[in-house]
Amino acid sequence: MSDAPASILILGTRGIPAAHGGFETFAEKLALFLVARGWQVGVYCQKDVERVGTRFGTRRWNGIELIDVEVVDRGPVSTLEFDWLCVRHAARSKAVCLVLGYNGGAFLPWLRLAGRPILTNMDGIEWKRPKWSMPVRAWFWVNEWIAAWASNRLVADHPIIADHLAT
């Protein structure tokens, strides 16, 4: 048995300290909880820049390793680039990967092929929401499907989402 502390990487948020929404708040509280219990925790943080200088950088915050990933700010495209870069980076680690949301689900098979354990909190059923255009809804549906099959475990934070995922 290894004496190394358990380690986890948190992907799928814009990063911590929380400033954007529910997943960021959850990531922050969970990371602090785990660090207090001896875990090694890394959280990927999107750093929007005009020009990439240093793609990956790290810093510490309250015992948590913050992994800054520079991407050129181009709206939703930069978020996809960020998700892809995080997955590629996480695939080289030995940590469990907790993915919050499935917007970058298309990239999760890369983690699976690398042998990383993947836990995915699937978020809502975004592809059913009429506020999105048909191409965006299709993208969400495909990502949800891929994330569901690529992940080792799915997390649902609402009974309706759990019922949906059971199908």
CSV table of C-alpha atoms in Angstrom, one decimal:
chain,number,residue,atom,x,y,z
A,1,MET,CA,0.0,0.0,0.0
A,2,SER,CA,1.3,3.4,-0.9
A,3,ASP,CA,1.9,6.1,1.7
A,4,ALA,CA,1.2,8.9,-0.9
A,5,PRO,CA,-1.9,11.0,-0.1
A,6,ALA,CA,-4.9,10.6,-2.3
A,7,SER,CA,-5.0,13.1,-5.2
A,8,ILE,CA,-7.7,14.6,-7.3
A,9,LEU,CA,-7.8,17.1,-10.1
A,10,ILE,CA,-10.9,19.2,-10.6
A,11,LEU,CA,-11.8,20.1,-14.2
A,12,GLY,CA,-14.7,21.8,-15.9
A,13,THR,CA,-14.9,25.0,-14.0
A,14,ARG,CA,-13.3,28.4,-14.7
A,15,GLY,CA,-11.4,27.9,-11.4
A,16,ILE,CA,-11.2,29.0,-7.8
A,17,PRO,CA,-11.5,31.1,-5.7
A,18,ALA,CA,-15.1,31.0,-6.8
A,19,ALA,CA,-16.3,34.0,-8.8
A,20,HIS,CA,-18.5,32.6,-11.5
A,21,GLY,CA,-21.2,30.2,-10.3
A,22,GLY,CA,-22.3,27.0,-8.6
A,23,PHE,CA,-19.7,24.6,-9.9
A,24,GLU,CA,-16.9,27.0,-8.9
A,25,THR,CA,-18.3,27.4,-5.4
A,26,PHE,CA,-18.7,23.6,-5.1
A,27,ALA,CA,-15.1,23.1,-6.4
A,28,GLU,CA,-13.7,25.6,-3.9
A,29,LYS,CA,-15.6,24.0,-0.9
A,30,LEU,CA,-14.8,20.5,-1.9
A,31,ALA,CA,-11.1,21.3,-2.5
A,32,LEU,CA,-10.8,23.0,0.9
A,33,PHE,CA,-12.6,20.0,2.5
A,34,LEU,CA,-10.2,17.5,0.9
A,35,VAL,CA,-7.0,19.4,1.6
A,36,ALA,CA,-8.0,19.6,5.3
A,37,ARG,CA,-8.1,15.8,5.3
A,38,GLY,CA,-4.7,15.3,3.7
A,39,TRP,CA,-5.6,15.1,0.0
A,40,GLN,CA,-3.5,16.6,-2.8
A,41,VAL,CA,-5.9,18.7,-4.8
A,42,GLY,CA,-5.4,20.5,-8.1
A,43,VAL,CA,-7.9,22.8,-9.7
A,44,TYR,CA,-7.7,23.9,-13.3
A,45,CYS,CA,-8.2,27.7,-13.7
A,46,GLN,CA,-8.9,29.4,-17.0
A,47,LYS,CA,-6.8,32.4,-17.5
A,48,ASP,CA,-8.0,34.5,-20.5
A,49,VAL,CA,-5.2,36.4,-22.2
A,50,GLU,CA,-4.7,38.4,-25.4
A,51,ARG,CA,-1.6,36.3,-26.3
A,52,VAL,CA,-0.4,33.1,-24.7
A,53,GLY,CA,2.8,33.6,-22.8
A,54,THR,CA,3.1,30.6,-20.4
A,55,ARG,CA,0.4,28.0,-21.3
A,56,PHE,CA,0.5,26.3,-17.9
A,57,GLY,CA,1.5,27.8,-14.5
A,58,THR,CA,0.9,26.8,-11.0
A,59,ARG,CA,0.4,28.6,-7.7
A,60,ARG,CA,-0.9,27.6,-4.3
A,61,TRP,CA,-4.0,28.9,-2.6
A,62,ASN,CA,-5.0,27.5,0.9
A,63,GLY,CA,-3.1,24.3,0.2
A,64,ILE,CA,-4.7,23.7,-3.2
A,65,GLU,CA,-2.6,23.7,-6.3
A,66,LEU,CA,-4.2,26.1,-8.8
A,67,ILE,CA,-3.2,25.1,-12.4
A,68,ASP,CA,-3.6,28.2,-14.5
A,69,VAL,CA,-4.1,27.6,-18.2
A,70,GLU,CA,-3.7,30.5,-20.5
A,71,VAL,CA,-6.1,30.7,-23.5
A,72,VAL,CA,-6.8,33.5,-25.9
A,73,ASP,CA,-10.2,34.9,-25.1
A,74,ARG,CA,-12.5,34.0,-28.0
A,75,GLY,CA,-15.7,33.3,-26.2
A,76,PRO,CA,-17.0,29.8,-26.2
A,77,VAL,CA,-14.1,28.6,-28.4
A,78,SER,CA,-11.7,29.5,-25.6
A,79,THR,CA,-13.7,27.4,-23.2
A,80,LEU,CA,-13.4,24.4,-25.4
A,81,GLU,CA,-9.7,25.0,-25.9
A,82,PHE,CA,-9.3,25.3,-22.1
A,83,ASP,CA,-11.2,22.0,-21.5
A,84,TRP,CA,-9.1,20.2,-24.1
A,85,LEU,CA,-5.8,21.5,-22.7
A,86,CYS,CA,-6.9,20.5,-19.1
A,87,VAL,CA,-7.8,17.0,-20.2
A,88,ARG,CA,-4.5,16.5,-22.0
A,89,HIS,CA,-2.6,17.8,-19.0
A,90,ALA,CA,-4.6,15.7,-16.5
A,91,ALA,CA,-4.1,12.6,-18.5
A,92,ARG,CA,-0.4,12.7,-17.6
A,93,SER,CA,-1.1,12.6,-13.8
A,94,LYS,CA,-1.9,9.8,-11.5
A,95,ALA,CA,-4.9,11.6,-9.9
A,96,VAL,CA,-8.6,10.9,-10.0
A,97,CYS,CA,-10.3,13.4,-12.3
A,98,LEU,CA,-13.5,15.1,-11.1
A,99,VAL,CA,-15.2,16.8,-14.1
A,100,LEU,CA,-17.9,19.3,-13.3
A,101,GLY,CA,-20.3,19.6,-16.2
A,102,TYR,CA,-20.2,17.8,-19.5
A,103,ASN,CA,-19.5,20.7,-21.9
A,104,GLY,CA,-16.1,19.2,-22.7
A,105,GLY,CA,-17.4,15.6,-22.7
A,106,ALA,CA,-16.0,15.0,-26.2
A,107,PHE,CA,-12.5,15.1,-24.7
A,108,LEU,CA,-13.1,12.6,-21.8
A,109,PRO,CA,-12.2,9.5,-23.9
A,110,TRP,CA,-8.6,10.9,-23.9
A,111,LEU,CA,-8.6,10.6,-20.1
A,112,ARG,CA,-10.2,7.2,-20.2
A,113,LEU,CA,-7.6,5.9,-22.7
A,114,ALA,CA,-4.9,7.2,-20.3
A,115,GLY,CA,-6.4,5.1,-17.6
A,116,ARG,CA,-7.5,8.0,-15.4
A,117,PRO,CA,-10.5,7.4,-13.2
A,118,ILE,CA,-13.2,9.9,-14.2
A,119,LEU,CA,-16.1,11.1,-12.0
A,120,THR,CA,-18.4,13.4,-13.8
A,121,ASN,CA,-21.1,15.6,-12.3
A,122,MET,CA,-23.4,15.8,-15.3
A,123,ASP,CA,-25.0,19.2,-14.5
A,124,GLY,CA,-28.4,19.8,-16.0
A,125,ILE,CA,-30.1,18.5,-19.1
A,126,GLU,CA,-28.9,21.5,-21.1
A,127,TRP,CA,-29.7,20.1,-24.6
A,128,LYS,CA,-33.4,20.2,-23.7
A,129,ARG,CA,-33.5,23.9,-22.9
A,130,PRO,CA,-35.1,26.0,-25.7
A,131,LYS,CA,-32.9,29.0,-25.0
A,132,TRP,CA,-30.1,27.3,-27.0
A,133,SER,CA,-29.9,27.1,-30.8
A,134,MET,CA,-30.2,23.7,-32.4
A,135,PRO,CA,-26.5,23.3,-33.1
A,136,VAL,CA,-25.7,24.2,-29.5
A,137,ARG,CA,-28.3,21.8,-28.2
A,138,ALA,CA,-26.8,19.1,-30.5
A,139,TRP,CA,-23.4,19.8,-29.1
A,140,PHE,CA,-24.7,19.5,-25.5
A,141,TRP,CA,-26.5,16.2,-26.3
A,142,VAL,CA,-23.4,14.6,-27.9
A,143,ASN,CA,-21.2,15.8,-25.0
A,144,GLU,CA,-23.6,14.4,-22.4
A,145,TRP,CA,-23.7,11.1,-24.2
A,146,ILE,CA,-19.9,10.8,-24.5
A,147,ALA,CA,-19.3,11.9,-20.9
A,148,ALA,CA,-21.9,9.4,-19.7
A,149,TRP,CA,-20.0,6.6,-21.4
A,150,ALA,CA,-16.5,7.7,-20.9
A,151,SER,CA,-16.8,8.4,-17.1
A,152,ASN,CA,-16.3,5.7,-14.5
A,153,ARG,CA,-18.9,7.2,-12.3
A,154,LEU,CA,-21.7,9.8,-12.8
A,155,VAL,CA,-22.8,12.2,-10.2
A,156,ALA,CA,-26.3,13.8,-10.3
A,157,ASP,CA,-27.1,16.6,-7.9
A,158,HIS,CA,-30.9,16.3,-8.5
A,159,PRO,CA,-33.2,13.3,-8.6
A,160,ILE,CA,-34.6,14.2,-12.1
A,161,ILE,CA,-31.1,14.3,-13.5
A,162,ALA,CA,-30.4,11.0,-11.8
A,163,ASP,CA,-33.5,9.5,-13.4
A,164,HIS,CA,-32.4,10.9,-16.8
A,165,LEU,CA,-28.9,9.4,-16.4
A,166,ALA,CA,-30.3,6.0,-15.5
A,167,THR,CA,-31.7,5.7,-19.0
